[in-house]
């Protein structure tokens, strides 16, 4: 077998895994963590039933991959805002948060998976990366560790609250709240 064929198969395998992870998030958003099964995820991904079990030997492995993937992606976006924001990244973060709350299904799925880390300490490295990214953003504005911790908790709280309302905050409202949490 030549290298191009092998690379193509690896790429296709990684793509299938990513599709299964995205499908897992949709299943969690719709049916909760309890609704996740190899069959449900494979069906949601439009893949054969055996595909989910082939790539993820257990439901725990599948949920771990979904949590890790989503937390790492979210942390990377926050780090990008932290690193590339002009003089005032609070507005950039406000716009990001407003875009996140416009997809409540994915946000709900991420928080359901986030709560799994409260029970399973093995999942905490992924959630720790998300929390660290938020803390690094806050440190652009303050070196007070209490204010940093309040900011991190407030962002998660604001996101959860947005799931409980018909009218989640928009960029201007998030911007105002971020300026209260991280004043000049």
Coordinates of C-alpha atoms in Angstrom, one line a residue:
X1 CA 0.0 0.0 0.0
X2 CA 1.5 3.4 -1.0
X3 CA 1.8 6.4 1.3
X4 CA -0.9 8.4 -0.5
X5 CA -3.5 5.6 0.0
X6 CA -2.6 5.3 3.7
X7 CA -2.7 9.1 4.2
X8 CA -6.1 9.2 2.5
X9 CA -7.5 6.5 4.8
X10 CA -6.1 8.2 7.8
X11 CA -7.6 11.5 6.7
X12 CA -11.0 9.8 6.0
X13 CA -10.8 8.1 9.5
X14 CA -10.1 11.4 11.2
X15 CA -13.0 13.0 9.3
X16 CA -15.4 10.2 10.3
X17 CA -14.3 10.6 14.0
X18 CA -14.9 14.3 13.8
X19 CA -18.3 13.8 12.3
X20 CA -19.1 11.4 15.1
X21 CA -18.0 13.9 17.7
X22 CA -20.2 16.6 16.2
X23 CA -23.1 14.1 16.1
X24 CA -22.5 13.4 19.7
X25 CA -22.9 17.1 20.6
X26 CA -26.1 17.2 18.6
X27 CA -27.4 14.1 20.4
X28 CA -26.5 15.5 23.8
X29 CA -28.2 18.8 22.9
X30 CA -31.3 17.0 21.9
X31 CA -31.5 14.0 24.2
X32 CA -29.0 14.7 27.0
X33 CA -26.0 12.6 27.9
X34 CA -28.3 9.7 28.7
X35 CA -29.4 9.6 25.1
X36 CA -25.9 9.0 23.8
X37 CA -25.4 5.5 22.3
X38 CA -23.2 4.2 19.5
X39 CA -26.4 3.6 17.5
X40 CA -27.8 7.1 18.1
X41 CA -24.6 8.9 17.3
X42 CA -23.9 6.9 14.2
X43 CA -27.4 7.5 12.9
X44 CA -27.1 11.2 13.7
X45 CA -23.7 11.3 11.8
X46 CA -25.2 9.4 8.8
X47 CA -22.7 6.6 9.3
X48 CA -23.1 2.9 9.7
X49 CA -23.9 1.7 13.3
X50 CA -20.6 -0.1 13.5
X51 CA -18.7 3.1 12.8
X52 CA -19.2 4.7 16.2
X53 CA -18.2 1.5 18.0
X54 CA -15.2 1.1 15.7
X55 CA -13.8 4.6 16.5
X56 CA -14.9 4.8 20.1
X57 CA -14.9 1.6 22.0
X58 CA -17.2 3.0 24.8
X59 CA -19.7 5.7 25.4
X60 CA -17.3 7.2 27.9
X61 CA -14.7 7.4 25.2
X62 CA -17.1 9.1 22.9
X63 CA -18.3 11.6 25.5
X64 CA -14.7 12.3 26.5
X65 CA -13.8 13.0 22.8
X66 CA -16.8 15.3 22.5
X67 CA -15.9 17.2 25.7
X68 CA -12.3 17.4 24.9
X69 CA -12.9 18.5 21.3
X70 CA -15.4 21.2 22.2
X71 CA -13.4 22.6 25.2
X72 CA -10.2 22.7 23.2
X73 CA -11.9 24.4 20.3
X74 CA -13.5 26.9 22.6
X75 CA -10.3 27.6 24.5
X76 CA -8.5 28.1 21.2
X77 CA -11.0 30.7 20.1
X78 CA -10.7 32.5 23.4
X79 CA -6.9 32.4 23.1
X80 CA -7.1 33.8 19.6
X81 CA -9.2 36.7 20.9
X82 CA -6.7 37.2 23.7
X83 CA -3.7 37.2 21.4
X84 CA -5.1 39.2 18.4
X85 CA -7.5 41.7 20.0
X86 CA -6.5 45.3 19.5
X87 CA -6.4 47.6 22.4
X88 CA -9.7 46.5 23.8
X89 CA -10.5 42.8 23.5
X90 CA -13.6 43.0 25.6
X91 CA -15.6 44.0 22.6
X92 CA -14.2 41.1 20.6
X93 CA -15.1 38.7 23.5
X94 CA -18.6 40.3 23.7
X95 CA -19.2 39.6 20.1
X96 CA -17.9 36.0 20.5
X97 CA -20.1 35.4 23.4
X98 CA -23.1 36.8 21.6
X99 CA -22.4 34.4 18.7
X100 CA -22.1 31.5 21.0
X101 CA -25.5 32.1 22.6
X102 CA -27.1 32.2 19.2
X103 CA -26.5 28.4 19.0
X104 CA -28.1 27.3 22.3
X105 CA -28.2 23.6 21.3
X106 CA -24.4 23.3 21.1
X107 CA -24.0 25.5 24.2
X108 CA -26.4 23.2 26.1
X109 CA -24.5 20.1 25.0
X110 CA -21.2 21.6 26.0
X111 CA -22.5 22.5 29.5
X112 CA -23.9 19.0 29.9
X113 CA -20.5 17.5 29.0
X114 CA -18.8 20.2 31.2
X115 CA -20.8 18.9 34.2
X116 CA -19.5 15.4 33.6
X117 CA -16.1 16.7 34.6
X118 CA -17.5 17.4 38.1
X119 CA -18.0 13.6 38.5
X120 CA -15.1 12.3 36.4
X121 CA -11.8 14.0 37.4
X122 CA -10.2 12.4 34.3
X123 CA -12.2 14.9 32.2
X124 CA -10.9 17.9 34.0
X125 CA -7.8 18.6 31.9
X126 CA -10.1 19.6 29.0
X127 CA -12.3 21.9 31.2
X128 CA -9.2 23.3 32.8
X129 CA -7.9 24.4 29.4
X130 CA -11.1 26.3 28.8
X131 CA -11.0 27.9 32.3
X132 CA -7.3 28.8 31.8
X133 CA -8.0 30.5 28.5
X134 CA -10.7 32.7 30.2
X135 CA -8.3 33.5 33.0
X136 CA -5.6 34.5 30.6
X137 CA -8.0 36.8 28.9
X138 CA -8.9 38.4 32.3
X139 CA -5.2 38.8 33.1
X140 CA -4.9 41.3 30.2
X141 CA -6.9 43.7 32.4
X142 CA -6.1 42.7 36.0
X143 CA -3.5 40.9 38.0
X144 CA -6.0 40.5 40.9
X145 CA -6.5 36.7 41.3
X146 CA -9.9 37.2 42.9
X147 CA -11.1 39.4 40.0
X148 CA -9.8 36.8 37.5
X149 CA -11.7 34.0 39.3
X150 CA -14.9 36.1 39.4
X151 CA -14.5 36.9 35.7
X152 CA -14.1 33.2 34.8
X153 CA -17.1 32.2 36.9
X154 CA -19.2 35.0 35.6
X155 CA -18.6 34.2 32.0
X156 CA -19.8 30.6 32.5
X157 CA -22.7 31.9 34.6
X158 CA -23.7 34.3 31.9
X159 CA -23.6 31.6 29.3
X160 CA -25.8 29.3 31.4
X161 CA -28.2 32.1 32.0
X162 CA -28.5 32.7 28.3
X163 CA -29.8 29.2 28.0
X164 CA -32.7 30.1 30.3
X165 CA -34.0 33.1 28.5
X166 CA -35.9 33.8 25.3
X167 CA -33.7 36.9 24.7
X168 CA -30.0 36.1 25.3
X169 CA -27.6 39.0 25.6
X170 CA -26.3 40.5 22.4
X171 CA -22.8 42.0 21.8
X172 CA -23.7 45.4 23.4
X173 CA -25.1 43.8 26.6
X174 CA -22.1 41.4 26.9
X175 CA -19.7 44.3 26.3
X176 CA -21.3 46.3 29.2
X177 CA -21.1 43.2 31.5
X178 CA -17.5 42.5 30.6
X179 CA -16.6 46.2 31.4
X180 CA -18.1 45.8 34.8
X181 CA -16.2 42.6 35.4
X182 CA -12.9 44.0 33.9
X183 CA -12.9 47.7 34.3
X184 CA -10.3 50.0 32.8

